[in-house]
GROMACS .gro file of C-alpha atoms in nm:
model
  452
    1MET     CA    1   3.163   1.088  -3.231
    2TYR     CA    2   3.007   0.792  -3.051
    3PRO     CA    3   3.025   0.419  -3.140
    4GLN     CA    4   2.761   0.318  -3.396
    5SER     CA    5   2.599  -0.016  -3.463
    6ASN     CA    6   2.513  -0.103  -3.823
    7ASN     CA    7   2.284  -0.384  -3.711
    8LEU     CA    8   1.908  -0.408  -3.750
    9TYR     CA    9   1.759  -0.523  -3.420
   10TRP     CA   10   1.442  -0.729  -3.445
   11LEU     CA   11   1.197  -0.804  -3.164
   12GLY     CA   12   0.922  -1.055  -3.235
   13ILE     CA   13   0.856  -1.305  -3.513
   14ASN     CA   14   0.962  -1.353  -3.878
   15ALA     CA   15   1.293  -1.168  -3.883
   16PRO     CA   16   1.392  -1.097  -4.248
   17GLU     CA   17   1.721  -1.117  -4.434
   18THR     CA   18   1.899  -0.784  -4.475
   19GLU     CA   19   2.070  -0.620  -4.771
   20LEU     CA   20   2.166  -0.280  -4.634
   21PHE     CA   21   2.236  -0.346  -4.266
   22GLU     CA   22   2.534  -0.553  -4.156
   23THR     CA   23   2.321  -0.816  -3.985
   24VAL     CA   24   1.984  -0.876  -3.820
   25GLU     CA   25   2.007  -0.923  -3.444
   26LEU     CA   26   1.709  -1.119  -3.312
   27LEU     CA   27   1.614  -1.011  -2.958
   28GLY     CA   28   1.437  -1.233  -2.709
   29SER     CA   29   1.296  -0.943  -2.506
   30ILE     CA   30   1.335  -0.573  -2.436
   31ASP     CA   31   1.600  -0.659  -2.178
   32ASP     CA   32   1.828  -0.778  -2.461
   33LEU     CA   33   1.848  -0.431  -2.619
   34PRO     CA   34   2.208  -0.305  -2.642
   35ASP     CA   35   2.298   0.006  -2.444
   36ILE     CA   36   2.388   0.221  -2.747
   37TRP     CA   37   2.292   0.550  -2.909
   38GLY     CA   38   2.131   0.572  -3.250
   39GLY     CA   39   2.024   0.216  -3.325
   40VAL     CA   40   1.738   0.090  -3.540
   41ILE     CA   41   1.478  -0.165  -3.435
   42CYS     CA   42   1.161  -0.323  -3.569
   43LEU     CA   43   0.886  -0.494  -3.368
   44ASN     CA   44   0.669  -0.769  -3.512
   45PHE     CA   45   0.399  -0.919  -3.290
   46ASP     CA   46   0.073  -1.093  -3.376
   47LYS     CA   47  -0.107  -0.938  -3.079
   48PRO     CA   48  -0.142  -0.556  -3.085
   49ASP     CA   49  -0.147  -0.532  -2.704
   50GLU     CA   50   0.184  -0.717  -2.680
   51GLN     CA   51   0.340  -0.489  -2.941
   52ASN     CA   52   0.208  -0.176  -2.769
   53HIS     CA   53   0.338  -0.288  -2.431
   54ASN     CA   54   0.686  -0.358  -2.568
   55LEU     CA   55   0.696  -0.024  -2.748
   56PHE     CA   56   0.611   0.157  -2.427
   57LEU     CA   57   0.870  -0.031  -2.220
   58MET     CA   58   1.136   0.015  -2.487
   59LEU     CA   59   1.098   0.394  -2.512
   60ARG     CA   60   1.127   0.429  -2.136
   61GLN     CA   61   1.495   0.336  -2.164
   62PRO     CA   62   1.726   0.643  -2.154
   63LYS     CA   63   1.890   0.612  -2.499
   64LEU     CA   64   1.597   0.491  -2.706
   65TRP     CA   65   1.486   0.841  -2.809
   66THR     CA   66   1.786   0.833  -3.047
   67TRP     CA   67   1.673   0.512  -3.221
   68ALA     CA   68   1.474   0.469  -3.540
   69VAL     CA   69   1.177   0.253  -3.440
   70TYR     CA   70   0.951   0.058  -3.677
   71VAL     CA   71   0.671  -0.198  -3.664
   72VAL     CA   72   0.537  -0.450  -3.914
   73ASN     CA   73   0.173  -0.410  -3.809
   74GLN     CA   74   0.070  -0.051  -3.747
   75ASN     CA   75  -0.210   0.055  -3.511
   76ARG     CA   76  -0.323   0.383  -3.358
   77TYR     CA   77  -0.104   0.340  -3.052
   78SER     CA   78   0.212   0.254  -3.248
   79GLU     CA   79   0.151   0.554  -3.479
   80CYS     CA   80   0.216   0.774  -3.175
   81LEU     CA   81   0.546   0.607  -3.083
   82CYS     CA   82   0.728   0.480  -3.391
   83ASP     CA   83   0.852   0.594  -3.732
   84GLY     CA   84   0.609   0.386  -3.937
   85ILE     CA   85   0.582   0.047  -4.106
   86PHE     CA   86   0.916  -0.123  -4.166
   87ASP     CA   87   1.072  -0.092  -4.509
   88GLU     CA   88   1.445  -0.165  -4.515
   89GLN     CA   89   1.544   0.106  -4.760
   90SER     CA   90   1.357   0.389  -4.585
   91ALA     CA   91   1.461   0.256  -4.242
   92TYR     CA   92   1.827   0.256  -4.345
   93LYS     CA   93   1.801   0.611  -4.484
   94ASN     CA   94   1.628   0.733  -4.167
   95TRP     CA   95   1.889   0.561  -3.948
   96LEU     CA   96   2.172   0.736  -4.137
   97ASP     CA   97   1.996   1.073  -4.110
   98ILE     CA   98   1.937   1.038  -3.735
   99ASN     CA   99   2.300   0.942  -3.670
  100GLN     CA  100   2.428   1.240  -3.868
  101LYS     CA  101   2.222   1.471  -3.648
  102LEU     CA  102   2.329   1.291  -3.331
  103ASN     CA  103   2.696   1.342  -3.422
  104ARG     CA  104   2.638   1.718  -3.424
  105ILE     CA  105   2.506   1.721  -3.065
  106PRO     CA  106   2.789   1.811  -2.821
  107ASP     CA  107   2.655   1.606  -2.528
  108ILE     CA  108   2.375   1.363  -2.613
  109ALA     CA  109   2.331   1.260  -2.252
  110GLN     CA  110   2.219   1.613  -2.157
  111VAL     CA  111   1.937   1.633  -2.413
  112ALA     CA  112   1.582   1.600  -2.278
  113PRO     CA  113   1.435   1.283  -2.440
  114LEU     CA  114   1.120   1.445  -2.579
  115ILE     CA  115   1.307   1.737  -2.736
  116GLY     CA  116   1.574   1.506  -2.873
  117TRP     CA  117   1.316   1.265  -3.015
  118LEU     CA  118   1.150   1.551  -3.206
  119GLY     CA  119   1.479   1.716  -3.300
  120VAL     CA  120   1.658   1.424  -3.466
  121GLN     CA  121   1.361   1.341  -3.690
  122ARG     CA  122   1.161   1.652  -3.784
  123ALA     CA  123   0.876   1.452  -3.933
  124ARG     CA  124   0.791   1.320  -3.587
  125ARG     CA  125   0.489   1.462  -3.408
  126ILE     CA  126   0.348   1.430  -3.060
  127LYS     CA  127   0.015   1.266  -3.142
  128PRO     CA  128  -0.285   1.238  -2.909
  129LEU     CA  129  -0.459   0.905  -2.866
  130LYS     CA  130  -0.823   0.866  -2.769
  131GLN     CA  131  -0.848   0.621  -2.479
  132LEU     CA  132  -1.189   0.588  -2.318
  133SER     CA  133  -1.032   0.427  -2.012
  134SER     CA  134  -0.844   0.751  -1.947
  135LEU     CA  135  -0.997   1.015  -1.720
  136GLY     CA  136  -0.934   1.294  -1.969
  137ILE     CA  137  -1.024   1.087  -2.282
  138TYR     CA  138  -0.703   1.184  -2.467
  139GLN     CA  139  -0.345   1.092  -2.381
  140TYR     CA  140  -0.008   1.148  -2.547
  141PRO     CA  141   0.163   0.805  -2.551
  142ILE     CA  142   0.511   0.938  -2.636
  143VAL     CA  143   0.497   1.176  -2.338
  144ASP     CA  144   0.378   0.893  -2.113
  145ALA     CA  145   0.666   0.676  -2.236
  146PHE     CA  146   0.935   0.936  -2.165
  147TYR     CA  147   0.775   1.065  -1.842
  148PRO     CA  148   0.577   0.768  -1.703
  149ASP     CA  149   0.519   0.924  -1.360
  150LEU     CA  150   0.309   1.212  -1.493
  151TYR     CA  151  -0.052   1.228  -1.378
  152SER     CA  152  -0.164   1.407  -1.695
  153SER     CA  153   0.028   1.413  -2.023
  154HIS     CA  154  -0.225   1.667  -2.155
  155ARG     CA  155  -0.142   1.911  -1.877
  156PHE     CA  156   0.229   1.859  -1.948
  157VAL     CA  157   0.201   1.944  -2.319
  158LEU     CA  158  -0.022   2.241  -2.232
  159GLY     CA  159   0.251   2.383  -2.009
  160GLU     CA  160   0.524   2.315  -2.266
  161THR     CA  161   0.316   2.479  -2.538
  162LYS     CA  162   0.277   2.793  -2.328
  163ARG     CA  163   0.656   2.804  -2.288
  164GLU     CA  164   0.694   2.752  -2.667
  165VAL     CA  165   0.892   2.432  -2.617
  166LEU     CA  166   0.615   2.274  -2.823
  167GLU     CA  167   0.373   2.431  -3.069
  168PRO     CA  168   0.043   2.314  -3.220
  169ASP     CA  169   0.073   2.144  -3.558
  170LYS     CA  170  -0.283   2.025  -3.620
  171LEU     CA  171  -0.612   2.050  -3.434
  172ILE     CA  172  -0.742   1.699  -3.362
  173ASP     CA  173  -1.044   1.753  -3.138
  174ARG     CA  174  -1.218   1.985  -2.896
  175ILE     CA  175  -1.372   1.835  -2.584
  176ARG     CA  176  -1.538   1.954  -2.264
  177VAL     CA  177  -1.425   1.829  -1.925
  178CYS     CA  178  -1.549   1.857  -1.569
  179LYS     CA  179  -1.436   2.177  -1.396
  180GLN     CA  180  -1.384   1.985  -1.072
  181CYS     CA  181  -1.180   1.678  -1.175
  182ASN     CA  182  -1.102   1.736  -1.547
  183SER     CA  183  -1.280   1.416  -1.645
  184GLY     CA  184  -1.410   1.393  -2.000
  185HIS     CA  185  -1.664   1.127  -1.902
  186LEU     CA  186  -1.976   1.342  -1.887
  187ASN     CA  187  -2.345   1.270  -1.918
  188TYR     CA  188  -2.571   1.546  -2.047
  189VAL     CA  189  -2.922   1.534  -1.906
  190GLU     CA  190  -3.231   1.755  -1.961
  191VAL     CA  191  -3.381   1.895  -1.641
  192CYS     CA  192  -3.674   2.113  -1.534
  193PRO     CA  193  -3.578   2.485  -1.555
  194SER     CA  194  -3.763   2.547  -1.227
  195CYS     CA  195  -3.654   2.273  -0.987
  196LYS     CA  196  -3.369   2.108  -1.189
  197ASN     CA  197  -3.529   1.764  -1.154
  198ILE     CA  198  -3.468   1.509  -1.429
  199ASP     CA  199  -3.822   1.366  -1.404
  200ILE     CA  200  -3.968   1.549  -1.705
  201ASN     CA  201  -4.164   1.435  -2.008
  202ILE     CA  202  -4.304   1.570  -2.333
  203GLN     CA  203  -4.679   1.607  -2.354
  204SER     CA  204  -4.930   1.737  -2.611
  205SER     CA  205  -5.140   2.002  -2.439
  206LEU     CA  206  -5.449   2.198  -2.540
  207HIS     CA  207  -5.567   2.543  -2.431
  208CYS     CA  208  -5.944   2.606  -2.414
  209PHE     CA  209  -6.031   2.963  -2.516
  210THR     CA  210  -6.368   2.953  -2.337
  211CYS     CA  211  -6.245   2.896  -1.982
  212GLY     CA  212  -5.866   2.918  -2.024
  213HIS     CA  213  -5.805   2.560  -1.905
  214VAL     CA  214  -5.474   2.401  -2.014
  215GLY     CA  215  -5.422   2.026  -1.993
  216ASP     CA  216  -5.300   1.708  -2.155
  217GLN     CA  217  -5.461   1.643  -2.494
  218GLN     CA  218  -5.578   1.298  -2.379
  219LEU     CA  219  -5.802   1.458  -2.117
  220PHE     CA  220  -5.984   1.656  -2.390
  221LEU     CA  221  -6.082   1.344  -2.590
  222ARG     CA  222  -6.441   1.235  -2.526
  223ARG     CA  223  -6.644   1.010  -2.756
  224GLY     CA  224  -6.396   1.073  -3.036
  225LYS     CA  225  -6.430   1.450  -3.011
  226LEU     CA  226  -6.238   1.727  -2.840
  227GLU     CA  227  -6.421   1.864  -2.537
  228CYS     CA  228  -6.285   2.078  -2.254
  229PRO     CA  229  -6.290   1.864  -1.934
  230ASN     CA  230  -6.338   2.182  -1.730
  231CYS     CA  231  -6.626   2.369  -1.902
  232LEU     CA  232  -6.745   2.090  -2.138
  233THR     CA  233  -6.724   2.318  -2.444
  234GLN     CA  234  -6.673   2.133  -2.770
  235LEU     CA  235  -6.351   2.238  -2.940
  236ARG     CA  236  -6.404   2.226  -3.316
  237HIS     CA  237  -6.162   2.473  -3.474
  238ILE     CA  238  -5.799   2.530  -3.371
  239GLY     CA  239  -5.727   2.900  -3.340
  240VAL     CA  240  -6.099   2.972  -3.278
  241ASP     CA  241  -6.202   2.738  -2.995
  242TYR     CA  242  -5.860   2.627  -2.876
  243ASP     CA  243  -5.487   2.623  -2.952
  244ARG     CA  244  -5.175   2.433  -2.857
  245PRO     CA  245  -4.960   2.615  -2.597
  246LEU     CA  246  -4.589   2.658  -2.653
  247GLU     CA  247  -4.514   2.470  -2.331
  248THR     CA  248  -4.468   2.112  -2.450
  249HIS     CA  249  -4.279   1.979  -2.144
  250ARG     CA  250  -4.404   1.903  -1.795
  251CYS     CA  251  -4.208   1.836  -1.476
  252ASN     CA  252  -4.351   1.546  -1.278
  253ALA     CA  253  -4.181   1.672  -0.961
  254CYS     CA  254  -4.313   2.033  -0.948
  255SER     CA  255  -4.577   2.029  -1.230
  256HIS     CA  256  -4.400   2.318  -1.403
  257LEU     CA  257  -4.486   2.356  -1.773
  258PHE     CA  258  -4.211   2.481  -2.002
  259VAL     CA  259  -4.103   2.505  -2.366
  260GLU     CA  260  -3.746   2.379  -2.352
  261PRO     CA  261  -3.564   2.199  -2.070
  262ASP     CA  262  -3.229   2.311  -1.930
  263THR     CA  263  -2.927   2.088  -1.986
  264LEU     CA  264  -2.688   1.996  -1.708
  265SER     CA  265  -2.362   1.805  -1.728
  266HIS     CA  266  -2.322   1.520  -1.482
  267CYS     CA  267  -1.964   1.403  -1.428
  268LEU     CA  268  -1.949   1.024  -1.420
  269ASN     CA  269  -1.623   1.038  -1.223
  270CYS     CA  270  -1.683   1.282  -0.935
  271GLU     CA  271  -2.063   1.324  -0.980
  272THR     CA  272  -2.041   1.703  -1.000
  273GLN     CA  273  -2.335   1.869  -1.176
  274THR     CA  274  -2.235   2.165  -1.391
  275GLU     CA  275  -2.403   2.407  -1.627
  276THR     CA  276  -2.274   2.326  -1.975
  277ALA     CA  277  -2.143   2.683  -2.015
  278GLU     CA  278  -1.918   2.630  -1.712
  279LEU     CA  279  -1.743   2.318  -1.846
  280ILE     CA  280  -1.374   2.354  -1.933
  281VAL     CA  281  -1.308   2.340  -2.306
  282GLN     CA  282  -0.988   2.156  -2.402
  283THR     CA  283  -0.841   2.176  -2.750
  284ILE     CA  284  -0.649   1.862  -2.843
  285TYR     CA  285  -0.359   1.923  -3.080
  286GLN     CA  286  -0.097   1.723  -3.258
  287LEU     CA  287   0.227   1.901  -3.166
  288LYS     CA  288   0.575   1.963  -3.299
  289LEU     CA  289   0.894   2.123  -3.169
  290GLY     CA  290   0.841   2.490  -3.083
  291GLN     CA  291   1.067   2.794  -3.091
  292LEU     CA  292   1.217   2.741  -2.745
  293GLY     CA  293   1.236   2.367  -2.812
  294GLU     CA  294   1.442   2.434  -3.125
  295TYR     CA  295   1.679   2.652  -2.922
  296VAL     CA  296   1.712   2.390  -2.649
  297TYR     CA  297   1.783   2.120  -2.907
  298GLN     CA  298   2.038   2.328  -3.101
  299HIS     CA  299   2.227   2.461  -2.799
  300GLY     CA  300   2.204   2.160  -2.572
  301LYS     CA  301   2.040   2.343  -2.285
  302LEU     CA  302   1.861   2.152  -2.014
  303LEU     CA  303   1.486   2.196  -1.978
  304GLN     CA  304   1.369   2.405  -1.687
  305ALA     CA  305   1.073   2.293  -1.484
  306PRO     CA  306   0.741   2.346  -1.665
  307GLU     CA  307   0.493   2.592  -1.521
  308LEU     CA  308   0.218   2.474  -1.291
  309SER     CA  309  -0.117   2.445  -1.471
  310ILE     CA  310  -0.330   2.583  -1.189
  311LYS     CA  311  -0.681   2.710  -1.249
  312GLY     CA  312  -0.719   3.087  -1.240
  313LYS     CA  313  -0.350   3.134  -1.329
  314VAL     CA  314  -0.242   3.449  -1.513
  315ASP     CA  315   0.092   3.582  -1.632
  316ALA     CA  316   0.308   3.820  -1.427
  317GLY     CA  317   0.210   4.143  -1.607
  318TYR     CA  318  -0.162   4.078  -1.574
  319PHE     CA  319  -0.118   3.980  -1.208
  320GLU     CA  320   0.063   4.309  -1.133
  321ASN     CA  321  -0.218   4.512  -1.293
  322ILE     CA  322  -0.487   4.323  -1.100
  323LEU     CA  323  -0.291   4.370  -0.777
  324ILE     CA  324  -0.266   4.749  -0.809
  325TRP     CA  325  -0.634   4.777  -0.911
  326LEU     CA  326  -0.752   4.562  -0.618
  327ASN     CA  327  -0.528   4.758  -0.381
  328LYS     CA  328  -0.689   5.089  -0.486
  329ILE     CA  329  -1.039   4.941  -0.443
  330ALA     CA  330  -0.942   4.811  -0.097
  331LEU     CA  331  -0.806   5.151   0.011
  332ARG     CA  332  -1.120   5.333  -0.108
  333HIS     CA  333  -1.376   5.092   0.043
  334ASN     CA  334  -1.177   4.974   0.347
  335GLU     CA  335  -1.167   4.611   0.227
  336ARG     CA  336  -0.925   4.336   0.322
  337HIS     CA  337  -0.761   4.094   0.079
  338LEU     CA  338  -0.480   3.840   0.110
  339LEU     CA  339  -0.172   3.772  -0.102
  340LEU     CA  340  -0.072   3.413  -0.034
  341SER     CA  341   0.275   3.291  -0.137
  342MET     CA  342   0.391   2.931  -0.174
  343TYR     CA  343   0.765   2.882  -0.206
  344LEU     CA  344   0.923   2.557  -0.331
  345PRO     CA  345   1.283   2.599  -0.206
  346ARG     CA  346   1.423   2.267  -0.329
  347LEU     CA  347   1.283   2.263  -0.682
  348GLU     CA  348   1.613   2.319  -0.862
  349GLU     CA  349   1.796   2.088  -0.622
  350TYR     CA  350   1.529   1.822  -0.678
  351SER     CA  351   1.580   1.845  -1.055
  352ASN     CA  352   1.956   1.807  -1.021
  353LEU     CA  353   1.920   1.506  -0.790
  354TYR     CA  354   1.646   1.311  -0.965
  355GLY     CA  355   1.630   1.443  -1.323
  356ASP     CA  356   1.356   1.593  -1.538
  357ASN     CA  357   1.129   1.289  -1.526
  358LYS     CA  358   1.085   1.299  -1.148
  359MET     CA  359   1.067   1.678  -1.144
  360PHE     CA  360   0.784   1.686  -1.400
  361ALA     CA  361   0.597   1.420  -1.201
  362LEU     CA  362   0.640   1.622  -0.879
  363LEU     CA  363   0.502   1.940  -1.040
  364ASP     CA  364   0.214   1.738  -1.180
  365GLN     CA  365   0.125   1.619  -0.830
  366ILE     CA  366   0.149   1.973  -0.689
  367THR     CA  367  -0.083   2.101  -0.964
  368LEU     CA  368  -0.334   1.823  -0.899
  369ARG     CA  369  -0.347   1.888  -0.524
  370LEU     CA  370  -0.355   2.270  -0.534
  371ASN     CA  371  -0.630   2.284  -0.799
  372GLY     CA  372  -0.871   2.145  -0.540
  373LEU     CA  373  -0.778   2.416  -0.287
  374PHE     CA  374  -0.838   2.748  -0.463
  375ARG     CA  375  -1.171   2.919  -0.523
  376ASP     CA  376  -1.293   3.029  -0.865
  377THR     CA  377  -1.239   3.392  -0.758
  378ASP     CA  378  -0.873   3.342  -0.658
  379ILE     CA  379  -0.607   3.461  -0.904
  380CYS     CA  380  -0.283   3.263  -0.925
  381CYS     CA  381   0.052   3.354  -1.078
  382GLN     CA  382   0.374   3.155  -1.096
  383TYR     CA  383   0.573   3.472  -1.044
  384LYS     CA  384   0.907   3.295  -1.017
  385GLN     CA  385   1.008   2.942  -1.112
  386ASP     CA  386   0.982   2.839  -0.746
  387ILE     CA  387   0.721   3.087  -0.616
  388LEU     CA  388   0.345   3.076  -0.665
  389LEU     CA  389   0.144   3.385  -0.566
  390VAL     CA  390  -0.231   3.366  -0.502
  391LEU     CA  391  -0.445   3.678  -0.474
  392MET     CA  392  -0.745   3.593  -0.253
  393PRO     CA  393  -1.013   3.869  -0.253
  394LYS     CA  394  -1.222   3.930   0.059
  395THR     CA  395  -0.993   3.715   0.273
  396ALA     CA  396  -0.863   3.837   0.609
  397MET     CA  397  -0.524   3.759   0.762
  398ALA     CA  398  -0.706   3.558   1.029
  399SER     CA  399  -0.770   3.294   0.761
  400ILE     CA  400  -0.400   3.219   0.710
  401SER     CA  401  -0.386   2.949   0.978
  402VAL     CA  402  -0.679   2.765   0.818
  403LEU     CA  403  -0.518   2.793   0.475
  404GLN     CA  404  -0.184   2.670   0.609
  405ASP     CA  405  -0.354   2.367   0.764
  406LYS     CA  406  -0.526   2.283   0.434
  407ILE     CA  407  -0.200   2.319   0.239
  408GLU     CA  408  -0.017   2.103   0.493
  409GLN     CA  409  -0.282   1.833   0.453
  410LEU     CA  410  -0.245   1.850   0.075
  411SER     CA  411   0.134   1.842   0.103
  412ARG     CA  412   0.117   1.514   0.294
  413LEU     CA  413  -0.066   1.360  -0.003
  414ILE     CA  414   0.228   1.433  -0.235
  415GLU     CA  415   0.427   1.113  -0.265
  416GLU     CA  416   0.777   1.260  -0.249
  417GLU     CA  417   0.991   1.259   0.066
  418GLN     CA  418   1.202   1.552  -0.060
  419PHE     CA  419   0.898   1.776  -0.118
  420GLU     CA  420   0.901   2.101   0.078
  421MET     CA  421   0.675   2.408   0.062
  422HIS     CA  422   0.686   2.731   0.263
  423VAL     CA  423   0.359   2.926   0.298
  424SER     CA  424   0.331   3.293   0.395
  425ALA     CA  425   0.087   3.579   0.341
  426VAL     CA  426   0.069   3.958   0.315
  427GLN     CA  427  -0.240   4.164   0.393
  428ILE     CA  428  -0.372   4.405   0.129
  429PRO     CA  429  -0.420   4.704   0.101
  430ASP     CA  430  -0.076   4.855   0.130
  431PRO     CA  431  -0.019   5.217   0.013
  432ALA     CA  432   0.331   5.120  -0.104
  433ILE     CA  433   0.181   4.912  -0.388
  434ASN     CA  434   0.058   5.229  -0.561
  435GLU     CA  435   0.414   5.365  -0.567
  436GLY     CA  436   0.540   5.069  -0.772
  437THR     CA  437   0.396   4.719  -0.797
  438LYS     CA  438   0.716   4.557  -0.926
  439ILE     CA  439   0.924   4.707  -0.644
  440TRP     CA  440   0.668   4.606  -0.384
  441LEU     CA  441   0.652   4.247  -0.515
  442ALA     CA  442   1.034   4.233  -0.534
  443ASN     CA  443   1.049   4.323  -0.164
  444VAL     CA  444   0.787   4.060  -0.079
  445ILE     CA  445   0.975   3.792  -0.271
  446GLY     CA  446   1.305   3.906  -0.120
  447ASP     CA  447   1.157   3.851   0.226
  448ILE     CA  448   1.038   3.503   0.120
  449TYR     CA  449   1.387   3.403   0.005
  450ALA     CA  450   1.550   3.559   0.312
  451ALA     CA  451   1.323   3.363   0.547
  452ARG     CA  452   1.446   3.031   0.415
   0.00000   0.00000   0.00000
């Protein structure tokens, strides 16, 4: 049992009288919030931006996930962070309910804020917010509030959904993002199918049956009649003397005539041009507590580090099957492939020293940097919590020094002094893989740990 406060805390203007709470405590700023578990607060500001800013700062404080939070004036941002519009009776009931649940938690201080926030009030949802100023269009404000150092809250919830800490509750949107930088700010432009130039236009063309000449309709108009500019034949009846060709577009760069243009996506952030079929499709969900999240909340277990969201990543079973298949192909055709390993030896220690917030931010940075390194044909697998394996087809062992240099350069960009990564590689094929992939990989990983 922890000390409880039966006060209603009020931040902003027009604090009301109370009937159910003991008193109304008027706060001058976020800094005046008491350091307690399970309080209740309402914010009332005339300016939405001021209210949003205070909500964000408030929820960054360690104990505020246990509070019931209300506003007087709701907006789309506050809908993602608070429990609704203030009504004293429902606020009091919610406050009692939250405190009853908090009293059943053995050690509140050990609960991850996001899991606790969802667990103590099951009506809460992790809601996405469309923000055009954001690179990925959608953000999750409650995730940003609890883990402000994350580069991408969308990538965080994607990883937690895969681990079943979270689960989809409602589909909100489906967007396409750049395959290079994950930006949702894309411009779709029609281009010539032949030379891919954007300088195209629509024209009305005619086809003379007499000589086969095809040209712009304007060139066939003479003295108010249609006449072929090439053979001077008068064109009286469509389908008899002439017709209209299917090609209604013309490229001013290469003069190519075509029916329909191609469409390319132009990223407004990194300027990458991509075929629309190659864009990454992101499904944006509203989320709730998942199966593993329920277990973590009920049993008070600490969250492990989320998985890295690296492109081309597959699960362990699929990776093992691909490895044995590629090994057999390499043995038959005398090919050379590379299995690259990246070991993060201080990941668990880092979590213990700095907490989940910093750990999630570190993994987010690693994901961001490594995504720019791998090719589309490389297959990645987070085989252990601290080991990432990358299968690189058609890559010789001689390339390892170049790869190590690139990874070292990327590692220097990661803004954490305690960050450490060990890189090694194994050449494939190896006949021992065919005798047992799991055993072979266990030996490889054993060597990685032993070399520390």
